[in-house]
Coordinates of C-alpha atoms in Angstrom, one line a residue:
X1 CA 12.4 24.6 -3.1
X2 CA 16.2 24.7 -2.3
X3 CA 18.2 21.0 -2.1
X4 CA 17.3 19.4 1.1
X5 CA 14.4 21.7 1.8
X6 CA 10.8 20.9 2.3
X7 CA 7.8 23.1 3.2
X8 CA 4.5 23.1 4.8
X9 CA 1.9 25.6 6.4
X10 CA 2.3 25.5 10.2
X11 CA -1.2 27.0 10.9
X12 CA -4.4 27.7 9.0
X13 CA -8.1 29.0 9.7
X14 CA -10.4 26.5 10.9
X15 CA -14.1 26.6 12.0
X16 CA -12.8 27.2 15.5
X17 CA -10.7 30.4 14.3
X18 CA -7.1 30.5 13.9
X19 CA -5.1 27.0 14.6
X20 CA -1.2 26.8 15.1
X21 CA 0.6 23.8 15.1
X22 CA 3.7 25.3 17.0
X23 CA 3.9 22.7 20.0
X24 CA 2.8 19.6 17.8
X25 CA 5.6 20.5 15.6
X26 CA 8.3 20.8 18.4
X27 CA 6.8 17.5 19.6
X28 CA 6.7 15.8 16.5
X29 CA 10.5 16.8 15.3
X30 CA 11.9 16.4 18.7
X31 CA 13.5 20.2 18.6
X32 CA 14.7 21.4 21.8
X33 CA 15.1 25.1 21.1
X34 CA 12.5 27.7 19.9
X35 CA 14.2 31.3 18.7
X36 CA 11.1 33.5 18.1
X37 CA 11.1 37.0 16.4
X38 CA 8.6 39.7 17.1
X39 CA 8.3 43.1 15.1
X40 CA 5.4 44.7 13.5
X41 CA 4.1 44.1 9.8
X42 CA 6.3 44.5 6.8
X43 CA 9.2 44.8 9.2
X44 CA 11.2 42.3 7.7
X45 CA 10.9 38.9 9.9
X46 CA 10.2 36.7 6.9
X47 CA 13.0 38.1 5.2
X48 CA 15.3 37.7 8.6
X49 CA 14.0 34.1 8.8
X50 CA 14.9 33.2 5.1
X51 CA 18.5 34.3 5.3
X52 CA 19.3 33.2 8.9
X53 CA 18.0 29.7 8.3
X54 CA 19.3 29.4 5.3
X55 CA 22.7 30.3 6.9
X56 CA 22.3 27.7 10.0
X57 CA 21.2 25.1 7.9
X58 CA 24.6 25.3 6.3
X59 CA 23.2 23.0 3.4
X60 CA 21.8 20.3 5.8
X61 CA 18.2 19.5 5.6
X62 CA 15.6 22.2 6.6
X63 CA 11.9 22.8 6.7
X64 CA 10.2 26.1 5.9
X65 CA 6.7 27.0 7.3
X66 CA 4.9 28.8 5.0
X67 CA 2.6 31.8 6.0
X68 CA -1.4 30.5 5.5
X69 CA -2.4 33.7 4.0
X70 CA 0.6 34.9 2.1
X71 CA 3.0 31.5 1.2
X72 CA 5.5 34.0 -0.2
X73 CA 6.4 34.6 3.4
X74 CA 7.3 32.5 6.4
X75 CA 6.1 31.7 9.5
X76 CA 9.3 29.9 10.5
X77 CA 12.4 27.4 9.4
X78 CA 12.9 23.8 11.5
X79 CA 16.7 23.3 11.6
X80 CA 17.0 19.7 12.4
X81 CA 21.0 19.9 12.7
X82 CA 20.5 22.3 15.6
X83 CA 17.1 20.8 16.9
X84 CA 15.6 24.1 16.8
X85 CA 12.9 26.1 15.0
X86 CA 13.2 30.1 14.2
X87 CA 9.5 31.2 14.1
X88 CA 7.7 34.7 13.5
X89 CA 6.2 34.6 16.8
X90 CA 3.5 37.7 16.7
X91 CA -0.2 37.3 16.3
X92 CA -2.0 34.8 15.3
X93 CA 0.7 32.3 15.5
X94 CA 2.1 33.6 19.0
X95 CA 5.0 31.4 19.5
X96 CA 7.3 32.1 22.9
X97 CA 10.2 30.0 24.1
X98 CA 9.5 28.3 27.8
X99 CA 12.3 29.4 29.3
X100 CA 14.3 32.1 27.6
X101 CA 18.2 31.4 27.3
X102 CA 17.9 27.8 28.4
X103 CA 15.6 26.2 25.4
X104 CA 15.4 29.1 22.9
X105 CA 15.3 33.2 23.0
X106 CA 13.9 36.5 21.1
X107 CA 15.3 37.0 18.0
X108 CA 16.1 41.0 18.4
X109 CA 14.9 42.5 15.0
X110 CA 15.5 46.1 14.5
X111 CA 13.0 48.7 14.2
X112 CA 13.3 49.1 10.4
X113 CA 10.1 51.4 10.0
X114 CA 9.2 55.2 9.1
X115 CA 7.5 55.6 12.4
X116 CA 6.8 59.2 10.8
X117 CA 4.9 57.8 8.2
X118 CA 3.1 55.1 9.9
X119 CA 2.2 57.8 12.5
X120 CA 0.4 60.1 9.7
X121 CA -0.9 57.0 8.3
X122 CA -2.7 55.7 11.5
X123 CA -6.5 56.6 10.8
X124 CA -5.9 54.6 7.3
X125 CA -4.2 51.9 9.6
X126 CA -7.1 51.5 11.7
X127 CA -9.7 51.5 8.8
X128 CA -7.9 48.8 6.9
X129 CA -7.7 46.6 10.6
X130 CA -11.3 47.2 11.0
X131 CA -12.0 46.1 7.5
X132 CA -9.5 43.1 7.5
X133 CA -11.4 41.9 10.8
X134 CA -15.0 41.9 9.5
X135 CA -13.3 39.9 6.5
X136 CA -12.1 37.3 9.1
X137 CA -15.1 37.2 10.9
X138 CA -17.2 36.7 7.7
X139 CA -14.7 34.0 6.7
X140 CA -14.8 32.0 10.0
X141 CA -18.5 32.1 9.7
X142 CA -18.4 30.8 6.2
X143 CA -16.0 28.0 7.2
X144 CA -18.2 26.9 10.2
X145 CA -21.2 26.7 7.7
X146 CA -18.9 24.4 5.7
X147 CA -17.9 22.4 8.1
X148 CA -21.9 21.9 9.5
X149 CA -22.6 21.1 5.9
X150 CA -19.7 18.6 5.4
X151 CA -20.4 16.4 9.1
X152 CA -24.3 16.8 7.8
X153 CA -23.6 15.0 4.8
X154 CA -21.2 12.5 6.3
X155 CA -23.8 11.7 8.8
X156 CA -26.2 11.2 6.0
X157 CA -24.0 9.2 3.6
X158 CA -21.6 7.1 5.8
X159 CA -24.3 4.3 6.0
X160 CA -24.2 4.4 2.4
X161 CA -20.5 3.7 2.0
X162 CA -18.7 0.4 1.7
X163 CA -16.7 1.2 4.7
X164 CA -14.8 -2.1 4.9
X165 CA -14.3 -2.1 1.1
X166 CA -12.9 1.4 1.3
X167 CA -10.7 0.8 4.3
X168 CA -9.2 -2.5 2.4
X169 CA -8.5 0.1 -0.5
X170 CA -6.7 2.5 1.4
X171 CA -4.7 -0.4 3.1
X172 CA -3.8 -1.4 -0.6
X173 CA -2.7 2.3 -1.5
X174 CA -0.7 2.5 1.6
X175 CA 1.3 -0.6 1.3
X176 CA 1.8 0.2 -2.3
X177 CA 3.0 3.9 -1.2

């Protein structure tokens, strides 16, 4: 990461589906402005966010919000100096300014795509989307199953754990850190 930059994931797949923490992020960081870009896949949203975020941060601290499905891609950039966040506002992490113009706006992204080639490949793209949806459904079922097993184990093992001792140990670690 660049000097003064930290990174984390803003969303993740959970047993209840995709969970985006955009509103929590805004509240926790005291961000007053949200700028969101919307465009199709592969149009350069992440590249625009990276360049624009770097330029607007002006060497000040910023946080890169990494895409949980592809950490090389960005879902957003927090600009503390400006009290703002730049976001990829497309699904599954849809984000909108509450009052465009007053507390943020939309980032106009040019349609950098070959429309003719996309039209020609539409059947293949539809097949890929269907396959991806099936994979996600399978992944969510497996995540839900793992969560149920984890909860069951926790309920069975919790009475056997020395909770007070573990709590005291955790407090000691927190105090040191």
